[in-house]
mmCIF file of C-alpha atoms in Angstrom:
data_model
loop_
_atom_site.group_PDB
_atom_site.id
_atom_site.type_symbol
_atom_site.label_atom_id
_atom_site.label_comp_id
_atom_site.label_asym_id
_atom_site.label_seq_id
_atom_site.Cartn_x
_atom_site.Cartn_y
_atom_site.Cartn_z
ATOM 1 C CA MET A 1 81.121 111.689 86.364
ATOM 2 C CA VAL A 2 81.757 112.514 90.012
ATOM 3 C CA GLN A 3 83.919 115.474 90.903
ATOM 4 C CA GLN A 4 87.597 115.128 91.709
ATOM 5 C CA LEU A 5 88.094 115.083 95.485
ATOM 6 C CA GLY A 6 90.247 117.851 96.961
ATOM 7 C CA TYR A 7 93.734 117.601 98.429
ATOM 8 C CA HIS A 8 92.711 117.286 102.080
ATOM 9 C CA ALA A 9 90.156 114.536 101.392
ATOM 10 C CA LEU A 10 92.718 112.626 99.314
ATOM 11 C CA ARG A 11 95.346 112.965 102.037
ATOM 12 C CA ASP A 12 92.845 111.616 104.559
ATOM 13 C CA ILE A 13 91.902 108.696 102.286
ATOM 14 C CA PHE A 14 95.462 107.608 101.594
ATOM 15 C CA SER A 15 96.467 108.098 105.225
ATOM 16 C CA ARG A 16 93.780 105.562 106.102
ATOM 17 C CA PHE A 17 94.930 103.149 103.394
ATOM 18 C CA GLN A 18 98.504 103.497 104.634
ATOM 19 C CA ALA A 19 97.558 102.916 108.273
ATOM 20 C CA ALA A 20 95.643 99.759 107.333
ATOM 21 C CA ASP A 21 98.320 98.397 104.961
ATOM 22 C CA PRO A 22 101.660 100.260 105.150
ATOM 23 C CA GLU A 23 103.437 98.178 102.478
ATOM 24 C CA PRO A 24 100.854 96.927 99.966
ATOM 25 C CA LYS A 25 102.156 94.330 97.549
ATOM 26 C CA GLY A 26 101.089 93.159 94.135
ATOM 27 C CA GLU A 27 99.646 89.658 94.164
ATOM 28 C CA LEU A 28 101.441 88.279 91.090
ATOM 29 C CA GLU A 29 104.209 85.894 92.136
ATOM 30 C CA HIS A 30 107.658 86.474 90.626
ATOM 31 C CA VAL A 31 111.315 85.925 91.466
ATOM 32 C CA ASN A 32 113.027 88.652 89.412
ATOM 33 C CA ALA A 33 112.302 91.455 86.953
ATOM 34 C CA TYR A 34 111.963 89.055 84.021
ATOM 35 C CA THR A 35 109.413 86.786 85.696
ATOM 36 C CA LEU A 36 107.482 89.887 86.778
ATOM 37 C CA VAL A 37 107.277 91.049 83.142
ATOM 38 C CA VAL A 38 106.079 87.607 82.076
ATOM 39 C CA ALA A 39 103.549 87.319 84.913
ATOM 40 C CA VAL A 40 102.049 90.745 84.218
ATOM 41 C CA ALA A 41 101.887 90.050 80.471
ATOM 42 C CA LEU A 42 100.104 86.759 81.177
ATOM 43 C CA SER A 43 97.642 88.450 83.555
ATOM 44 C CA ALA A 44 95.813 90.407 80.845
ATOM 45 C CA GLN A 45 92.170 89.282 80.938
ATOM 46 C CA ALA A 46 93.079 86.692 83.583
ATOM 47 C CA THR A 47 93.117 86.591 87.377
ATOM 48 C CA ASP A 48 96.284 86.844 89.438
ATOM 49 C CA VAL A 49 95.297 83.604 91.170
ATOM 50 C CA GLY A 50 95.069 81.784 87.841
ATOM 51 C CA VAL A 51 98.378 83.202 86.614
ATOM 52 C CA ASN A 52 100.152 82.266 89.851
ATOM 53 C CA ARG A 53 98.823 78.732 89.625
ATOM 54 C CA ALA A 54 100.287 78.398 86.123
ATOM 55 C CA THR A 55 103.623 80.125 86.717
ATOM 56 C CA ARG A 56 104.776 78.470 89.941
ATOM 57 C CA ALA A 57 106.122 75.428 88.101
ATOM 58 C CA LEU A 58 107.078 77.475 85.018
ATOM 59 C CA PHE A 59 109.346 79.896 86.878
ATOM 60 C CA LYS A 60 111.194 77.026 88.552
ATOM 61 C CA ILE A 61 112.539 75.992 85.146
ATOM 62 C CA ALA A 62 112.354 79.237 83.119
ATOM 63 C CA ASP A 63 113.245 82.290 85.206
ATOM 64 C CA THR A 64 115.447 83.994 82.564
ATOM 65 C CA PRO A 65 114.828 84.911 78.912
ATOM 66 C CA GLN A 66 117.323 82.295 77.698
ATOM 67 C CA LYS A 67 115.752 79.518 79.768
ATOM 68 C CA MET A 68 112.342 80.504 78.353
ATOM 69 C CA LEU A 69 113.736 80.288 74.823
ATOM 70 C CA ASP A 70 115.210 76.891 75.665
ATOM 71 C CA LEU A 71 111.781 75.756 76.889
ATOM 72 C CA GLY A 72 110.241 76.914 73.611
ATOM 73 C CA GLU A 73 106.748 78.011 72.667
ATOM 74 C CA GLU A 74 105.156 74.553 72.893
ATOM 75 C CA GLY A 75 106.792 73.884 76.245
ATOM 76 C CA LEU A 76 105.533 77.241 77.515
ATOM 77 C CA ILE A 77 102.013 76.503 76.282
ATOM 78 C CA GLU A 78 101.946 73.332 78.367
ATOM 79 C CA HIS A 79 102.443 75.474 81.477
ATOM 80 C CA ILE A 80 100.038 78.316 80.665
ATOM 81 C CA LYS A 81 97.201 76.607 78.770
ATOM 82 C CA THR A 82 94.833 77.233 81.707
ATOM 83 C CA ILE A 83 95.200 81.005 81.126
ATOM 84 C CA GLY A 84 92.995 82.855 78.655
ATOM 85 C CA LEU A 85 94.527 83.702 75.250
ATOM 86 C CA PHE A 86 97.431 81.371 76.091
ATOM 87 C CA ARG A 87 98.597 80.793 72.501
ATOM 88 C CA ASN A 88 98.961 84.471 71.690
ATOM 89 C CA LYS A 89 100.539 85.142 75.083
ATOM 90 C CA ALA A 90 103.041 82.310 74.566
ATOM 91 C CA LYS A 91 104.069 83.790 71.213
ATOM 92 C CA ASN A 92 104.603 87.190 72.828
ATOM 93 C CA VAL A 93 106.598 85.795 75.757
ATOM 94 C CA ILE A 94 108.934 83.936 73.381
ATOM 95 C CA LYS A 95 109.302 87.049 71.182
ATOM 96 C CA LEU A 96 110.017 89.370 74.108
ATOM 97 C CA SER A 97 112.480 86.839 75.520
ATOM 98 C CA ARG A 98 114.350 86.798 72.205
ATOM 99 C CA ILE A 99 114.504 90.602 72.161
ATOM 100 C CA LEU A 100 115.773 90.698 75.757
ATOM 101 C CA VAL A 101 118.538 88.208 74.921
ATOM 102 C CA ASP A 102 119.533 89.813 71.621
ATOM 103 C CA ASP A 103 119.177 93.515 72.455
ATOM 104 C CA TYR A 104 119.480 93.803 76.243
ATOM 105 C CA GLY A 105 121.925 91.092 77.254
ATOM 106 C CA GLY A 106 119.131 89.124 78.907
ATOM 107 C CA GLU A 107 118.296 91.990 81.279
ATOM 108 C CA VAL A 108 114.940 93.743 81.610
ATOM 109 C CA PRO A 109 115.230 97.473 80.736
ATOM 110 C CA ASN A 110 114.026 100.008 83.297
ATOM 111 C CA SER A 111 112.516 102.579 80.943
ATOM 112 C CA ARG A 112 108.853 102.706 79.994
ATOM 113 C CA ALA A 113 109.608 103.205 76.296
ATOM 114 C CA ALA A 114 111.909 100.176 76.153
ATOM 115 C CA LEU A 115 109.439 98.007 78.068
ATOM 116 C CA GLN A 116 106.545 99.069 75.853
ATOM 117 C CA SER A 117 108.555 98.112 72.767
ATOM 118 C CA LEU A 118 108.397 94.465 73.897
ATOM 119 C CA PRO A 119 105.648 92.271 72.377
ATOM 120 C CA GLY A 120 102.639 91.962 74.659
ATOM 121 C CA VAL A 121 103.825 94.739 76.979
ATOM 122 C CA GLY A 122 101.572 97.786 77.061
ATOM 123 C CA ARG A 123 101.689 100.897 79.212
ATOM 124 C CA LYS A 124 99.926 99.223 82.133
ATOM 125 C CA THR A 125 102.363 96.292 82.187
ATOM 126 C CA ALA A 126 105.326 98.652 81.911
ATOM 127 C CA ASN A 127 104.011 100.757 84.789
ATOM 128 C CA VAL A 128 103.531 97.678 87.004
ATOM 129 C CA VAL A 129 107.115 96.538 86.377
ATOM 130 C CA LEU A 130 108.593 100.009 86.912
ATOM 131 C CA ASN A 131 106.673 100.383 90.169
ATOM 132 C CA MET A 132 107.058 96.905 91.644
ATOM 133 C CA TRP A 133 110.644 96.193 90.625
ATOM 134 C CA TRP A 134 112.309 99.601 90.465
ATOM 135 C CA GLY A 135 110.150 101.466 92.952
ATOM 136 C CA MET A 136 109.096 104.206 90.539
ATOM 137 C CA PRO A 137 105.858 106.093 91.352
ATOM 138 C CA THR A 138 104.125 104.858 88.189
ATOM 139 C CA GLN A 139 100.392 104.186 88.106
ATOM 140 C CA ALA A 140 99.126 101.041 86.397
ATOM 141 C CA VAL A 141 95.414 101.656 85.875
ATOM 142 C CA ASP A 142 93.370 98.460 85.581
ATOM 143 C CA THR A 143 89.621 97.886 85.714
ATOM 144 C CA HIS A 144 89.632 98.024 89.532
ATOM 145 C CA ILE A 145 91.376 101.407 89.677
ATOM 146 C CA PHE A 146 89.230 102.794 86.856
ATOM 147 C CA ARG A 147 86.065 101.790 88.732
ATOM 148 C CA VAL A 148 87.243 102.979 92.154
ATOM 149 C CA GLY A 149 88.611 106.239 90.788
ATOM 150 C CA ASN A 150 85.376 107.139 89.037
ATOM 151 C CA ARG A 151 83.019 105.802 91.700
ATOM 152 C CA THR A 152 84.661 107.551 94.657
ATOM 153 C CA GLY A 153 86.054 110.739 93.137
ATOM 154 C CA ILE A 154 89.635 109.774 94.060
ATOM 155 C CA CYS A 155 90.801 109.882 90.437
ATOM 156 C CA PRO A 156 87.944 110.262 87.964
ATOM 157 C CA GLY A 157 88.588 110.129 84.231
ATOM 158 C CA LYS A 158 86.887 109.086 81.014
ATOM 159 C CA ASP A 159 89.578 106.531 80.140
ATOM 160 C CA VAL A 160 92.547 104.816 81.780
ATOM 161 C CA ASN A 161 94.998 107.496 80.645
ATOM 162 C CA ALA A 162 92.851 110.230 82.196
ATOM 163 C CA VAL A 163 92.620 108.268 85.454
ATOM 164 C CA GLU A 164 96.399 107.775 85.439
ATOM 165 C CA ARG A 165 96.875 111.536 85.034
ATOM 166 C CA ALA A 166 94.343 112.233 87.791
ATOM 167 C CA ILE A 167 96.361 110.070 90.196
ATOM 168 C CA GLU A 168 99.650 111.718 89.231
ATOM 169 C CA ASP A 169 98.202 115.241 89.352
ATOM 170 C CA ASN A 170 96.100 115.044 92.509
ATOM 171 C CA ILE A 171 97.226 112.372 94.956
ATOM 172 C CA PRO A 172 99.843 113.753 97.390
ATOM 173 C CA ALA A 173 103.398 112.897 96.379
ATOM 174 C CA ASP A 174 104.224 110.886 99.501
ATOM 175 C CA PHE A 175 101.473 108.385 98.604
ATOM 176 C CA GLN A 176 102.307 108.046 94.901
ATOM 177 C CA HIS A 177 104.553 104.999 95.205
ATOM 178 C CA HIS A 178 101.889 102.719 96.677
ATOM 179 C CA ALA A 179 98.800 104.492 95.296
ATOM 180 C CA HIS A 180 97.955 102.006 92.564
ATOM 181 C CA HIS A 181 98.325 99.015 94.902
ATOM 182 C CA TRP A 182 96.031 100.538 97.526
ATOM 183 C CA LEU A 183 93.461 101.324 94.851
ATOM 184 C CA ILE A 184 93.662 97.880 93.213
ATOM 185 C CA LEU A 185 93.292 96.085 96.544
ATOM 186 C CA HIS A 186 90.425 98.367 97.561
ATOM 187 C CA GLY A 187 88.660 97.605 94.286
ATOM 188 C CA ARG A 188 89.387 93.892 94.439
ATOM 189 C CA TYR A 189 88.173 93.294 97.994
ATOM 190 C CA THR A 190 85.946 96.195 99.134
ATOM 191 C CA CYS A 191 84.786 98.470 96.317
ATOM 192 C CA VAL A 192 83.812 95.505 94.140
ATOM 193 C CA ALA A 193 81.935 95.946 90.891
ATOM 194 C CA ARG A 194 78.430 94.627 91.521
ATOM 195 C CA LYS A 195 77.774 95.202 95.189
ATOM 196 C CA PRO A 196 80.450 97.284 96.896
ATOM 197 C CA LYS A 197 81.010 96.501 100.572
ATOM 198 C CA CYS A 198 80.316 100.043 101.735
ATOM 199 C CA ASN A 199 79.604 98.930 105.301
ATOM 200 C CA ALA A 200 83.212 97.667 105.573
ATOM 201 C CA CYS A 201 84.810 100.583 103.725
ATOM 202 C CA LEU A 202 87.590 102.622 105.318
ATOM 203 C CA ILE A 203 86.683 105.721 103.329
ATOM 204 C CA ARG A 204 82.890 105.524 103.242
ATOM 205 C CA ASP A 205 82.446 109.006 104.719
ATOM 206 C CA LEU A 206 84.698 110.604 102.083
ATOM 207 C CA CYS A 207 83.485 108.650 99.053
ATOM 208 C CA GLN A 208 81.195 110.423 96.558
ATOM 209 C CA TYR A 209 79.365 107.278 95.435
ATOM 210 C CA GLU A 210 75.652 108.025 95.916
ATOM 211 C CA GLU A 211 74.300 104.461 95.789
ATOM 212 C CA LYS A 212 76.159 103.155 98.832
ATOM 213 C CA THR A 213 75.155 99.697 99.967
ATOM 214 C CA PRO A 214 73.837 99.456 103.543
#
């Protein structure tokens, strides 16, 4: 595993990310906190592009927990059957919608523990919702962040929880809010898995990856 980069290198890296993209945004389309929860839950082992394609029509008719319950599991399946694991995901979305209606008055809670108690909502999903909807400096570590963190030395760790802690412990506080978006976008478009685009990388000179592509 590469060594954790120091404070000054990290400040330089995130200053560059910020200059290039001051307000990075998640790419999952949503209209409120509830549709964000649903979109993130549906995105597990699926692409944002594929989820957006499926949810555009869905969210026009089911943008609240009660409307989703009214649509029903079979109606939901018709909208999301192009997404991987759609049957299990549909079950979870209907279950979490029922819980939101019965226990939370149809509102999405803004605590990690409450979000993680919902079917199909893990720590990563909860962190995405807390960050994107409520502006909390939570870090949702996906495969892109795990790869970038360990490849570059920005936030190395043996598992996603260790990488999450490395971000929280080492990245300067003023970059925490947008940190996971910058890292996801960097991993999605530049520091890609098979052949990273090192020649187009903003942080090439600070990155610890030894096998840089020409």
